[in-house]
Coordinates of C-alpha atoms in Angstrom, one line a residue:
M1 CA 66.6 -155.6 30.3
F2 CA 69.0 -152.7 30.7
S3 CA 66.8 -150.6 28.3
N4 CA 63.7 -151.3 30.3
T5 CA 65.4 -150.1 33.4
K6 CA 66.6 -146.9 31.6
R7 CA 63.2 -146.3 30.4
A8 CA 61.7 -146.6 33.9
V9 CA 64.2 -144.2 35.3
T10 CA 63.5 -141.6 32.6
L11 CA 59.7 -141.7 33.2
T12 CA 60.4 -141.3 36.9
L13 CA 62.5 -138.2 36.3
L14 CA 59.9 -136.7 34.0
A15 CA 57.1 -137.3 36.5
S16 CA 59.2 -135.5 39.3
A17 CA 59.8 -132.5 37.0
A18 CA 56.1 -132.3 36.3
N19 CA 55.2 -132.3 40.0
I20 CA 57.7 -129.4 40.7
A21 CA 56.2 -127.4 37.8
F22 CA 52.6 -127.8 39.1
A23 CA 53.7 -127.1 42.7
A24 CA 55.2 -123.6 41.9
P25 CA 53.3 -122.0 39.1
A26 CA 54.8 -118.9 37.5
P27 CA 53.3 -115.5 38.6
V28 CA 50.7 -113.9 36.4
S29 CA 51.5 -110.3 35.5
D30 CA 49.0 -107.7 34.0
L31 CA 51.0 -106.0 31.2
N32 CA 48.6 -103.0 31.1
S33 CA 48.8 -102.1 34.8
E34 CA 51.5 -99.9 36.5
P35 CA 53.6 -101.1 39.4
V36 CA 52.2 -100.3 42.9
T37 CA 53.7 -96.9 44.0
A38 CA 53.3 -94.4 46.8
S39 CA 50.6 -92.4 44.9
V40 CA 48.4 -95.5 44.8
V41 CA 48.9 -96.0 48.5
N42 CA 47.9 -92.3 49.2
A43 CA 44.8 -92.6 47.0
S44 CA 43.8 -95.6 49.0
Q45 CA 44.3 -93.6 52.2
S46 CA 42.1 -90.7 50.9
V47 CA 39.3 -93.1 50.1
V48 CA 39.5 -94.4 53.7
N49 CA 39.5 -90.8 55.1
A50 CA 36.5 -89.8 53.0
A51 CA 34.4 -92.2 54.8
P52 CA 31.0 -90.9 56.1
E53 CA 31.2 -88.7 59.3
T54 CA 30.4 -90.3 62.5
D55 CA 27.5 -89.3 64.7
V56 CA 29.8 -87.4 67.0
Q57 CA 31.4 -85.5 64.2
R58 CA 27.9 -84.6 62.8
L59 CA 26.8 -83.3 66.2
E60 CA 30.0 -81.2 66.6
R61 CA 29.4 -79.6 63.2
L62 CA 25.7 -78.9 64.0
L63 CA 26.7 -77.3 67.3
Q64 CA 29.3 -75.1 65.5
N65 CA 26.7 -73.9 63.0
R66 CA 24.2 -73.2 65.7
N67 CA 26.7 -71.2 67.7
R68 CA 27.7 -69.1 64.7
V69 CA 24.0 -68.3 63.9
Q70 CA 23.3 -67.4 67.5
L71 CA 26.3 -65.0 67.5
Q72 CA 25.0 -63.3 64.4
M73 CA 21.5 -63.0 65.8
Q74 CA 22.9 -61.5 69.1
Q75 CA 24.9 -58.9 67.1
Q76 CA 21.7 -58.0 65.2
I77 CA 19.7 -57.8 68.5
D78 CA 22.4 -55.5 70.0
Q79 CA 22.4 -53.2 67.0
M80 CA 18.6 -53.0 67.1
S81 CA 18.7 -52.3 70.8
L82 CA 21.0 -49.3 70.2
E83 CA 18.7 -48.0 67.4
I84 CA 15.6 -48.3 69.6
A85 CA 17.4 -46.5 72.5
E86 CA 18.3 -43.7 70.1
L87 CA 14.8 -43.4 68.8
R88 CA 13.4 -43.5 72.3
G89 CA 15.7 -40.6 73.2
K90 CA 14.6 -38.6 70.2
L91 CA 10.9 -39.3 71.1
E92 CA 11.4 -38.1 74.7
R93 CA 13.2 -35.0 73.4
N94 CA 10.4 -34.2 71.0
S95 CA 7.8 -34.8 73.7
Y96 CA 9.7 -32.4 76.0
D97 CA 9.9 -29.8 73.2
M98 CA 6.2 -30.1 72.6
Q99 CA 5.4 -29.7 76.3
Q100 CA 7.6 -26.6 76.3
M101 CA 5.9 -25.2 73.3
L102 CA 2.5 -25.7 74.8
E103 CA 3.6 -24.1 78.0
R104 CA 4.9 -21.1 76.1
Q105 CA 1.6 -20.8 74.2
R106 CA -0.3 -21.0 77.4
E107 CA 1.9 -18.2 78.9
L108 CA 1.5 -16.2 75.8
F109 CA -2.3 -16.5 75.9
I110 CA -2.3 -15.3 79.5
E111 CA 0.0 -12.4 78.5
L112 CA -2.2 -11.4 75.5
D113 CA -5.3 -11.5 77.7
R114 CA -3.6 -9.3 80.2
V115 CA -2.5 -6.9 77.5
R116 CA -6.0 -6.8 76.1
G117 CA -7.3 -5.8 79.6
E118 CA -4.7 -3.1 80.0
I119 CA -5.3 -1.7 76.5
K120 CA -9.1 -1.6 77.2
S121 CA -8.5 0.2 80.5
V122 CA -6.3 2.8 78.8
G123 CA -9.0 3.2 76.1
N124 CA -11.7 4.0 78.6
T125 CA -9.7 6.7 80.3
S126 CA -8.5 8.7 77.3
A127 CA -9.7 9.5 73.7
P128 CA -7.9 7.9 70.8
A129 CA -5.0 10.0 69.6
A130 CA -4.6 11.1 66.0
D131 CA -2.4 8.6 64.2
V132 CA 0.7 9.5 62.1
D133 CA 1.8 6.1 60.8
S134 CA 5.4 5.9 59.7
D135 CA 8.4 3.6 59.9
A136 CA 10.7 6.4 60.8
D137 CA 11.0 7.9 64.3
K138 CA 9.3 11.1 63.1
G139 CA 8.6 13.8 65.6
V140 CA 10.7 12.2 68.3
Y141 CA 13.8 14.1 69.6
S142 CA 15.9 14.5 72.7
T143 CA 18.1 17.3 73.9
N144 CA 20.1 14.8 75.9
V145 CA 23.2 14.0 73.8
D146 CA 24.0 10.8 75.6
E147 CA 20.4 9.7 75.2
Q148 CA 20.3 10.6 71.5
T149 CA 23.6 8.8 70.9
A150 CA 22.6 5.6 72.8
Y151 CA 19.4 5.4 70.9
Q152 CA 20.9 6.0 67.5
N153 CA 23.6 3.4 68.2
A154 CA 21.0 0.8 69.0
V155 CA 19.1 1.7 65.8
D156 CA 22.3 1.5 63.7
M157 CA 22.9 -2.0 64.9
I158 CA 19.7 -3.0 63.2
L159 CA 19.8 -0.9 60.0
K160 CA 23.5 -0.8 59.3
K161 CA 25.3 -3.6 61.2
R162 CA 22.4 -6.2 61.0
D163 CA 23.5 -7.2 64.5
Y164 CA 20.1 -8.1 65.9
A165 CA 21.2 -9.8 69.1
G166 CA 23.4 -6.7 69.8
A167 CA 20.5 -4.4 69.1
I168 CA 18.3 -6.2 71.6
A169 CA 20.9 -5.9 74.3
A170 CA 21.4 -2.2 73.3
F171 CA 17.7 -1.3 73.5
I172 CA 17.3 -3.1 76.8
Q173 CA 20.2 -1.2 78.2
F174 CA 18.8 2.0 76.8
Q175 CA 15.5 1.4 78.6
K176 CA 17.4 0.9 81.8
D177 CA 19.6 4.0 81.4
F178 CA 16.8 6.3 80.1
P179 CA 13.4 5.0 81.5
D180 CA 11.7 8.4 80.9
S181 CA 13.1 8.9 77.4
S182 CA 11.1 10.5 74.6
Y183 CA 12.3 7.4 72.6
A184 CA 10.7 5.0 75.1
A185 CA 7.8 4.0 72.8
N186 CA 10.1 3.6 69.8
A187 CA 12.6 1.6 71.8
S188 CA 9.8 -0.8 72.8
Y189 CA 8.6 -1.0 69.3
W190 CA 12.0 -1.9 67.9
L191 CA 12.4 -4.5 70.6
G192 CA 9.0 -6.0 69.7
Q193 CA 10.0 -6.2 66.0
L194 CA 13.3 -7.9 66.9
Y195 CA 11.6 -10.4 69.2
F196 CA 8.8 -11.0 66.7
A197 CA 11.3 -11.8 63.9
Q198 CA 13.0 -14.3 66.2
K199 CA 9.6 -15.8 67.1
Q200 CA 10.1 -14.9 70.8
D201 CA 6.4 -14.2 70.9
K202 CA 6.0 -13.7 74.7
E203 CA 8.7 -11.0 74.8
A204 CA 7.4 -9.5 71.6
A205 CA 3.9 -9.2 73.0
K206 CA 5.2 -7.4 76.1
S207 CA 7.1 -4.9 74.0
F208 CA 4.2 -4.2 71.7
A209 CA 1.9 -3.9 74.6
A210 CA 4.2 -1.3 76.1
V211 CA 4.0 0.7 72.8
V212 CA 0.2 0.6 73.0
T213 CA 0.2 2.4 76.3
Y214 CA 1.7 5.4 74.6
R215 CA -1.4 7.0 73.2
D216 CA 0.5 9.6 71.2
S217 CA 3.0 7.2 69.7
N218 CA 3.0 6.9 65.9
K219 CA 3.8 3.2 66.4
R220 CA 0.7 2.4 68.4
A221 CA -1.5 1.3 65.4
D222 CA 1.2 -1.0 64.1
A223 CA 1.8 -2.4 67.6
L224 CA -1.9 -3.4 67.8
V225 CA -1.6 -5.1 64.4
K226 CA 1.5 -6.9 65.6
L227 CA -0.3 -8.1 68.7
G228 CA -2.9 -9.5 66.4
D229 CA -0.2 -11.2 64.3
I230 CA 1.3 -12.8 67.4
A231 CA -2.1 -14.2 68.5
A232 CA -2.8 -15.5 65.0
R233 CA 0.5 -17.2 64.7
N234 CA -0.3 -19.1 67.9
N235 CA -3.8 -20.1 66.8
Y236 CA -5.7 -17.6 69.0
Q237 CA -7.8 -16.4 66.1
A238 CA -10.5 -14.7 68.3
E239 CA -7.8 -12.6 70.1
A240 CA -6.2 -11.7 66.8
K241 CA -9.4 -10.4 65.4
K242 CA -9.9 -8.2 68.5
F243 CA -6.5 -6.6 68.1
Y244 CA -7.1 -6.0 64.3
Q245 CA -10.5 -4.5 65.0
Q246 CA -9.1 -2.2 67.7
A247 CA -6.4 -0.9 65.3
I248 CA -9.2 -0.1 62.8
D249 CA -11.5 1.5 65.4
E250 CA -8.8 3.6 67.1
H251 CA -6.7 4.5 64.0
P252 CA -9.2 4.4 61.1
G253 CA -7.1 6.4 58.7
S254 CA -3.7 4.7 59.2
A255 CA -1.9 2.4 56.9
S256 CA -1.9 -0.1 59.8
A257 CA -5.7 0.0 59.8
K258 CA -5.8 -1.0 56.2
V259 CA -3.4 -3.9 56.9
A260 CA -5.7 -4.9 59.8
K261 CA -8.8 -4.9 57.5
S262 CA -7.0 -7.1 55.0
K263 CA -6.1 -9.6 57.7
L264 CA -9.7 -9.7 58.9
Q265 CA -10.8 -10.6 55.4
E266 CA -8.3 -13.6 55.1

């Protein structure tokens, strides 16, 4: 009987141990995995942060992009506005210069027409003079030492010093100081050449026209040719031909007449 009781107690104890074992199972561990650390936690947080942007965030990003594009476009517009303003200024300046040129041409045409009338009037009152064509001031002298010196100094500014602006001023002053000088025609001729070289055609025409009024001047034939050159340079071909023909008719044996013939044949 005692053995049966012992056997019952042993079975009870074994049953109790079994219940405890099933109630608290041992933890299962993955031998291939690492323990949970801070890096794993950070990685998890990054995944959370990389979540798709919200509608508000997307709108903010689009607004920022639009503002940046608008700023770039405004800068380009401002630059183009400056360039257009600069071009407009150049265009206005060119237009003004063109108007001035046309005005000078109109004044020159009036001057040439007046010169033609004066020359024709002189031609009707006196016979053509014999021409002695030369680049030198041949046959022109003065007994006035001051007059001779002033004239020679003006000529030297051209031939020796190459001071053309100074020569113009010197000849103008010479004409004021010695209005009845025997060098008057030559001084006007030099002035005409200086103005012609600088394309101051109106002043050149006046100076050459003054030379033409001196019937005995050896510069007269060349002055007529130069008047023709001025007219031709300003597209007044009919006027140019008249001056060339007048040089031929009035000074038929001169070198200037030969030049005038060649120009009429061009």
